[in-house]
Amino acid sequence: MSYDTMLKDFLNYSTIEEATASTTEDVKVEYDQYYKLQDVLKKYKKIERSNKWKPIVPEETPYKDLRPDAVSNTIAQVRTRLYLLGDLKNNSKSNVYDRELMDAVMKYKVRNGFKPNYILAEEHIKEMNVPLADKMETLKLNMERCRAISAQIAASDEYVLVNVPSYELIYVKNGKVQLTSSVFVGAPLTKTTIFNSEIDRIVFSPYWTVPQSIVNNELKGKIAADKNYLAEKNMEIVNGQVRQKPGPDNSLGLVKFMFPNPDDIYLHDTPSKTLFDFEKRTFSHGCINVKMAKELAVAMLKDYPEWTTDKIDKAMAGKTENSFKLAKKVPIYITYFTSLVNENGEIGFYQDVYERDSEVLSPQAAVVAN
């Protein structure tokens, strides 16, 4: 049975109880995220039964962004929605965008991957209006993804997990999150592959051997038009291949993390730090760019006393590549969870950036879209 078929079967259960009984009664799911999502699913089912979930109908036509101190019936509706979701402890039913609501909006935005500010744009209202039934289908789908990865996660006392839809990396050791970092991932045409592997090397001051596809599609014309192009970009041609020498402007930044895979995907630093300010971060050719790459290296090398912070700094500032083979490989899981519960017990829903949910939940719609 294919993985997508398994997901569809799971989603065909008529009740939540049916959907979870076959797992919870017979086989313990070791990845506790499964049970956190299950708790949210029960909460949403309770909200659905209460009949308190009403569509937010904006008062303004056309819609105008709402900011602190605004007065609008839309504000009162948003307040009720965030109260139902748990972002707001009390519902004053006020139509004034006050301090209390500002805090709730910020909480809502942060947990759902939106840019952290107080502006209530039309896209936020649309997201709040996604039917509860759709949210519950998403939760069930991601519960099944937890089941699929559970055995591997349970066997790992140390691992790196990259979740593409939330553009986030976490490093876990001895059951505790040691580091969380923003990432950016592959563009829709050069998607980051979803798979598991093991990090076996950390490379400081890396060379970047430019893939031939990038040379053909992006660099050939520039090189032909400007004889100084390679020198200006700190590049050289070695054995017929274009490569960029180590340095602060290197496209891989100052450190990369290697793990075997057929698609030549790896984690790496980047000089393009401003890209992490974007809400949707699909910019790369498939590799995963890590905002806190140095911090990740420091955390992963804590069990190697020879790798002091000073030594790491010097290795990252080097003019030659310095590759270190890890004595103990670190599992890495590149995942696709469009809903997750964070350490504070708050649920987050993220964009289906590669339309993987759509292919399972609405196969016909996905075909039309493509």
Coordinates of C-alpha atoms in Angstrom, one line a residue:
M1 CA 0.0 0.0 0.0
S2 CA 1.4 3.4 -1.0
Y3 CA 1.9 6.1 1.6
D4 CA -0.7 8.4 0.0
T5 CA -3.2 5.5 0.0
M6 CA -2.6 5.0 3.7
L7 CA -3.3 8.7 4.3
K8 CA -6.5 8.5 2.3
D9 CA -7.7 5.4 4.2
F10 CA -7.0 7.2 7.5
L11 CA -9.0 10.2 6.4
N12 CA -12.0 8.1 5.4
Y13 CA -12.9 7.2 9.0
S14 CA -16.3 8.7 9.8
T15 CA -15.4 9.7 13.4
I16 CA -12.4 10.9 15.3
E17 CA -12.8 7.9 17.6
E18 CA -12.6 5.5 14.7
A19 CA -9.6 7.3 13.3
T20 CA -7.6 7.0 16.5
A21 CA -8.8 3.7 18.0
S22 CA -6.8 1.4 15.7
T23 CA -3.6 3.2 16.7
T24 CA -4.0 4.0 20.4
E25 CA -5.4 0.7 21.4
D26 CA -3.1 -1.6 19.5
V27 CA 0.2 0.2 18.9
K28 CA 1.6 3.0 20.9
V29 CA 2.7 5.9 18.7
E30 CA 6.1 7.0 20.1
Y31 CA 6.2 10.4 18.6
D32 CA 4.2 12.4 21.1
Q33 CA 3.3 15.1 18.5
Y34 CA 0.6 12.6 17.4
Y35 CA -1.3 12.9 20.7
K36 CA -0.9 16.7 20.9
L37 CA -2.6 16.9 17.5
Q38 CA -5.2 14.5 18.7
D39 CA -6.0 16.7 21.6
V40 CA -6.4 19.7 19.3
L41 CA -8.7 17.6 17.0
K42 CA -11.0 16.8 20.0
K43 CA -11.0 20.5 21.0
Y44 CA -12.0 21.5 17.4
K45 CA -14.7 18.9 17.3
K46 CA -16.1 20.3 20.6
I47 CA -16.1 23.8 19.1
E48 CA -17.9 22.5 16.0
R49 CA -20.6 20.9 18.2
S50 CA -21.1 24.2 20.1
N51 CA -22.2 25.9 16.9
K52 CA -20.3 29.0 18.0
W53 CA -18.1 29.1 14.9
K54 CA -19.5 31.7 12.6
P55 CA -17.8 33.1 9.5
I56 CA -16.2 36.5 10.0
V57 CA -18.0 39.0 7.6
P58 CA -15.8 42.1 7.2
E59 CA -17.7 45.4 7.8
E60 CA -15.6 47.2 5.3
T61 CA -16.0 46.8 1.5
P62 CA -13.4 46.7 0.0
Y63 CA -11.5 45.4 2.9
K64 CA -9.0 47.7 4.6
D65 CA -6.2 46.6 6.9
L66 CA -7.2 47.0 10.6
R67 CA -4.6 48.4 13.0
P68 CA -4.5 49.1 16.7
D69 CA -7.2 51.5 17.9
A70 CA -9.4 50.8 14.9
V71 CA -13.1 50.6 15.6
S72 CA -15.1 48.1 13.6
N73 CA -17.6 45.3 13.9
T74 CA -15.0 43.2 12.2
I75 CA -12.9 43.6 15.3
A76 CA -15.6 42.2 17.5
Q77 CA -15.9 39.2 15.2
V78 CA -12.1 38.6 15.3
R79 CA -12.2 38.9 19.0
T80 CA -14.8 36.1 19.3
R81 CA -12.8 33.9 16.9
L82 CA -9.6 34.3 18.9
Y83 CA -11.5 33.6 22.1
L84 CA -12.8 30.3 20.7
L85 CA -9.3 29.4 19.6
G86 CA -7.8 30.1 23.0
D87 CA -5.6 33.1 22.0
L88 CA -7.8 35.4 24.0
K89 CA -8.8 34.5 27.6
N90 CA -11.8 36.8 27.9
N91 CA -14.3 37.9 25.3
S92 CA -15.3 41.5 26.0
K93 CA -17.1 41.6 22.6
S94 CA -15.6 45.1 22.1
N95 CA -15.3 46.4 18.6
V96 CA -12.2 48.4 19.6
Y97 CA -8.8 47.0 18.6
D98 CA -7.3 47.4 22.1
R99 CA -4.2 46.1 23.9
E100 CA -5.8 42.9 24.9
L101 CA -6.7 42.0 21.3
M102 CA -3.2 43.1 20.1
D103 CA -1.6 40.5 22.3
A104 CA -4.1 37.8 21.0
V105 CA -3.4 38.7 17.4
M106 CA 0.3 38.5 17.9
K107 CA -0.1 35.1 19.6
Y108 CA -2.3 33.9 16.7
K109 CA 0.2 35.2 14.0
V110 CA 3.3 33.7 15.6
R111 CA 1.9 30.2 16.1
N112 CA 0.6 30.2 12.5
G113 CA 3.8 31.4 10.8
F114 CA 2.6 34.9 9.9
K115 CA 4.8 38.0 10.1
P116 CA 4.7 39.1 13.8
N117 CA 2.9 42.5 13.7
Y118 CA -0.5 43.8 14.7
I119 CA -1.9 44.4 11.2
L120 CA -5.1 42.4 10.5
A121 CA -4.9 42.0 6.7
E122 CA -7.5 40.3 4.5
E123 CA -5.3 37.2 4.3
H124 CA -5.6 36.8 8.1
I125 CA -9.4 37.1 8.0
K126 CA -9.5 34.4 5.2
E127 CA -7.3 32.1 7.2
M128 CA -9.5 32.6 10.3
N129 CA -12.5 31.7 8.1
V130 CA -11.1 28.3 6.9
P131 CA -13.9 25.9 7.9
L132 CA -13.4 23.8 11.1
A133 CA -14.0 20.7 9.0
D134 CA -11.0 21.6 6.8
K135 CA -8.9 22.2 9.8
M136 CA -9.8 18.9 11.3
E137 CA -8.9 17.1 8.0
T138 CA -5.5 18.8 8.1
L139 CA -5.0 17.6 11.7
K140 CA -5.9 14.0 10.9
L141 CA -3.6 14.1 7.9
N142 CA -0.7 15.3 10.0
M143 CA -1.5 12.8 12.7
E144 CA -0.9 10.1 10.1
R145 CA 2.4 11.7 9.1
C146 CA 3.4 11.4 12.8
R147 CA 2.6 7.7 12.7
A148 CA 4.7 7.3 9.6
I149 CA 7.8 8.8 11.2
S150 CA 7.2 7.7 14.8
A151 CA 9.5 4.6 14.9
Q152 CA 12.5 6.5 13.6
I153 CA 12.0 9.5 15.9
A154 CA 11.6 7.2 18.9
A155 CA 14.9 5.5 18.2
S156 CA 16.8 8.9 18.0
D157 CA 18.1 10.4 21.2
E158 CA 19.6 13.2 19.0
Y159 CA 18.2 14.5 15.7
V160 CA 17.7 17.5 13.5
L161 CA 14.1 18.0 12.1
V162 CA 13.4 20.5 9.3
N163 CA 9.7 21.2 8.7
V164 CA 9.2 22.7 5.2
P165 CA 5.8 24.3 5.6
S166 CA 6.7 26.2 8.9
Y167 CA 10.2 27.1 7.5
E168 CA 11.7 25.9 10.8
L169 CA 14.6 23.7 12.0
I170 CA 14.8 22.2 15.5
Y171 CA 17.8 20.3 17.0
V172 CA 16.8 17.8 19.7
K173 CA 19.1 16.1 22.1
N174 CA 18.2 13.8 25.0
G175 CA 14.6 14.6 24.5
K176 CA 15.0 18.4 24.7
V177 CA 15.0 21.1 22.0
Q178 CA 18.5 22.6 22.1
L179 CA 18.0 25.0 19.2
T180 CA 15.3 26.4 16.9
S181 CA 16.1 28.3 13.7
S182 CA 14.3 29.8 10.8
V183 CA 15.2 28.3 7.4
F184 CA 14.3 28.9 3.7
V185 CA 13.8 26.0 1.4
G186 CA 13.4 25.0 -2.2
A187 CA 11.2 27.1 -4.6
P188 CA 8.1 25.3 -6.1
L189 CA 10.1 24.4 -9.2
T190 CA 13.1 23.1 -7.2
K191 CA 11.3 21.6 -4.2
T192 CA 13.2 20.4 -1.2
T193 CA 12.8 16.7 -1.1
I194 CA 11.1 15.1 1.9
F195 CA 13.2 12.3 3.3
N196 CA 15.4 11.0 6.2
S197 CA 19.1 10.6 6.4
E198 CA 22.1 11.1 8.8
I199 CA 24.4 14.1 9.1
D200 CA 27.9 12.7 9.0
R201 CA 30.1 15.8 8.3
I202 CA 30.2 19.4 9.1
V203 CA 32.2 21.5 6.6
F204 CA 33.6 24.9 7.6
S205 CA 34.5 27.6 5.0
P206 CA 33.1 25.4 2.2
Y207 CA 33.7 25.7 -1.5
W208 CA 30.5 25.8 -3.5
T209 CA 30.6 23.7 -6.7
V210 CA 27.9 25.3 -8.8
P211 CA 25.5 22.8 -10.2
Q212 CA 25.7 22.5 -14.0
S213 CA 22.1 23.4 -14.4
I214 CA 22.7 26.8 -12.6
V215 CA 25.8 27.3 -14.8
N216 CA 23.8 26.7 -17.9
N217 CA 20.7 28.6 -17.0
E218 CA 22.1 31.5 -15.0
L219 CA 25.9 32.0 -15.2
K220 CA 27.0 31.3 -18.8
G221 CA 25.6 34.5 -20.2
K222 CA 27.0 36.6 -17.4
I223 CA 30.4 35.0 -17.7
A224 CA 30.4 35.6 -21.5
A225 CA 29.3 39.3 -21.0
D226 CA 31.8 40.2 -18.3
K227 CA 35.3 38.7 -18.3
N228 CA 35.7 39.8 -14.7
Y229 CA 32.5 38.1 -13.5
L230 CA 34.2 35.0 -12.0
A231 CA 36.9 37.1 -10.2
E232 CA 34.3 39.5 -8.8
K233 CA 32.2 36.6 -7.5
N234 CA 35.2 34.9 -5.9
M235 CA 34.8 32.0 -8.4
E236 CA 37.1 29.8 -10.4
I237 CA 37.0 27.0 -12.9
V238 CA 38.5 23.7 -11.7
N239 CA 38.4 20.6 -13.8
G240 CA 35.7 22.1 -16.0
Q241 CA 33.5 23.0 -13.1
V242 CA 32.7 26.5 -11.7
R243 CA 33.2 26.8 -8.0
Q244 CA 33.0 29.6 -5.5
K245 CA 35.9 29.9 -3.1
P246 CA 35.4 30.1 0.7
G247 CA 34.5 33.5 2.2
P248 CA 31.7 35.6 3.7
D249 CA 30.0 36.0 0.3
N250 CA 30.0 32.3 -0.6
S251 CA 26.5 31.2 -1.4
L252 CA 26.8 28.4 1.2
G253 CA 27.9 30.9 3.8
L254 CA 30.5 29.8 6.3
V255 CA 29.4 26.3 7.2
K256 CA 27.4 23.4 5.8
F257 CA 26.1 20.1 7.1
M258 CA 26.3 17.0 4.9
F259 CA 24.2 13.9 4.8
P260 CA 24.0 11.2 2.0
N261 CA 21.1 11.6 -0.4
P262 CA 20.7 11.2 -4.2
D263 CA 19.4 14.8 -4.7
D264 CA 22.6 16.4 -3.2
I265 CA 20.6 18.4 -0.6
Y266 CA 22.3 19.7 2.5
L267 CA 21.9 22.3 5.2
H268 CA 24.0 25.4 5.0
D269 CA 24.6 28.9 6.1
T270 CA 23.8 31.8 3.8
P271 CA 25.0 35.4 3.3
S272 CA 21.4 36.4 2.3
K273 CA 20.2 36.9 5.9
T274 CA 17.4 39.4 4.8
L275 CA 15.5 36.5 3.1
F276 CA 14.6 35.2 6.6
D277 CA 12.4 38.3 7.1
F278 CA 10.0 37.0 4.4
E279 CA 6.8 35.2 5.5
K280 CA 7.0 32.7 2.7
R281 CA 10.5 31.4 2.3
T282 CA 10.8 29.3 -0.8
F283 CA 13.9 30.7 -2.5
S284 CA 16.6 28.0 -2.9
H285 CA 17.4 25.4 -5.5
G286 CA 16.4 22.7 -3.1
C287 CA 19.0 23.0 -0.3
I288 CA 18.0 24.2 3.2
N289 CA 19.4 27.6 4.2
V290 CA 19.7 27.9 8.0
K291 CA 19.6 31.3 9.8
M292 CA 21.4 30.0 12.9
A293 CA 23.9 27.8 11.1
K294 CA 26.8 28.7 13.4
E295 CA 24.7 28.1 16.5
L296 CA 23.7 24.7 15.1
A297 CA 27.4 23.8 14.6
V298 CA 28.3 24.9 18.1
A299 CA 25.4 22.8 19.6
M300 CA 26.2 19.7 17.6
L301 CA 29.9 19.8 18.5
K302 CA 29.4 20.2 22.3
D303 CA 30.4 16.5 22.7
Y304 CA 33.7 17.2 20.9
P305 CA 35.9 19.2 23.4
E306 CA 38.5 20.0 20.7
W307 CA 35.8 22.1 18.9
T308 CA 35.7 25.1 21.1
T309 CA 33.7 28.2 20.0
D310 CA 37.0 29.9 19.2
K311 CA 38.1 27.0 17.0
I312 CA 34.7 27.1 15.2
D313 CA 35.0 30.8 14.6
K314 CA 38.5 30.4 13.1
A315 CA 37.3 27.5 10.9
M316 CA 34.4 29.5 9.6
A317 CA 36.7 32.4 8.8
G318 CA 39.2 30.2 6.9
K319 CA 40.3 30.5 3.4
T320 CA 40.5 26.8 2.9
E321 CA 37.7 24.2 3.4
N322 CA 37.8 22.3 6.7
S323 CA 35.7 19.1 6.9
F324 CA 35.0 17.3 10.1
K325 CA 33.6 13.8 10.2
L326 CA 31.3 13.2 13.1
A327 CA 32.1 10.2 15.2
K328 CA 28.3 9.7 15.8
K329 CA 26.0 10.4 12.9
V330 CA 23.0 12.6 13.7
P331 CA 19.7 11.6 12.1
I332 CA 18.0 14.3 10.1
Y333 CA 14.3 14.3 9.2
I334 CA 13.1 16.6 6.5
T335 CA 9.3 16.7 7.0
Y336 CA 6.1 18.1 5.7
F337 CA 3.8 18.9 8.6
T338 CA 1.2 21.5 7.8
S339 CA 0.0 21.5 11.4
L340 CA 2.1 21.1 14.6
V341 CA 1.8 21.8 18.3
N342 CA 4.6 23.8 19.7
E343 CA 6.3 23.5 23.1
N344 CA 3.7 25.8 24.7
G345 CA 0.9 23.5 23.6
E346 CA -0.2 25.9 20.8
I347 CA -1.4 24.6 17.5
G348 CA 0.0 26.1 14.3
F349 CA -1.3 25.7 10.8
Y350 CA 1.0 26.4 7.9
Q351 CA 0.7 26.9 4.1
D352 CA 0.6 23.8 1.9
V353 CA 3.6 25.3 0.0
Y354 CA 4.1 22.2 -2.2
E355 CA 0.4 21.2 -2.4
R356 CA 1.1 17.9 -0.8
D357 CA -2.0 18.2 1.4
S358 CA -4.1 19.1 -1.7
E359 CA -3.0 15.9 -3.5
V360 CA -4.3 13.8 -0.6
L361 CA -7.3 15.8 0.6
S362 CA -8.6 17.1 -2.7
P363 CA -7.0 15.0 -5.5
Q364 CA -9.4 16.4 -8.2
A365 CA -8.7 20.0 -7.2
A366 CA -4.9 19.4 -7.3
V367 CA -5.2 18.0 -10.8
V368 CA -7.2 21.1 -11.9
A369 CA -4.6 23.4 -10.2
N370 CA -1.7 21.8 -12.1

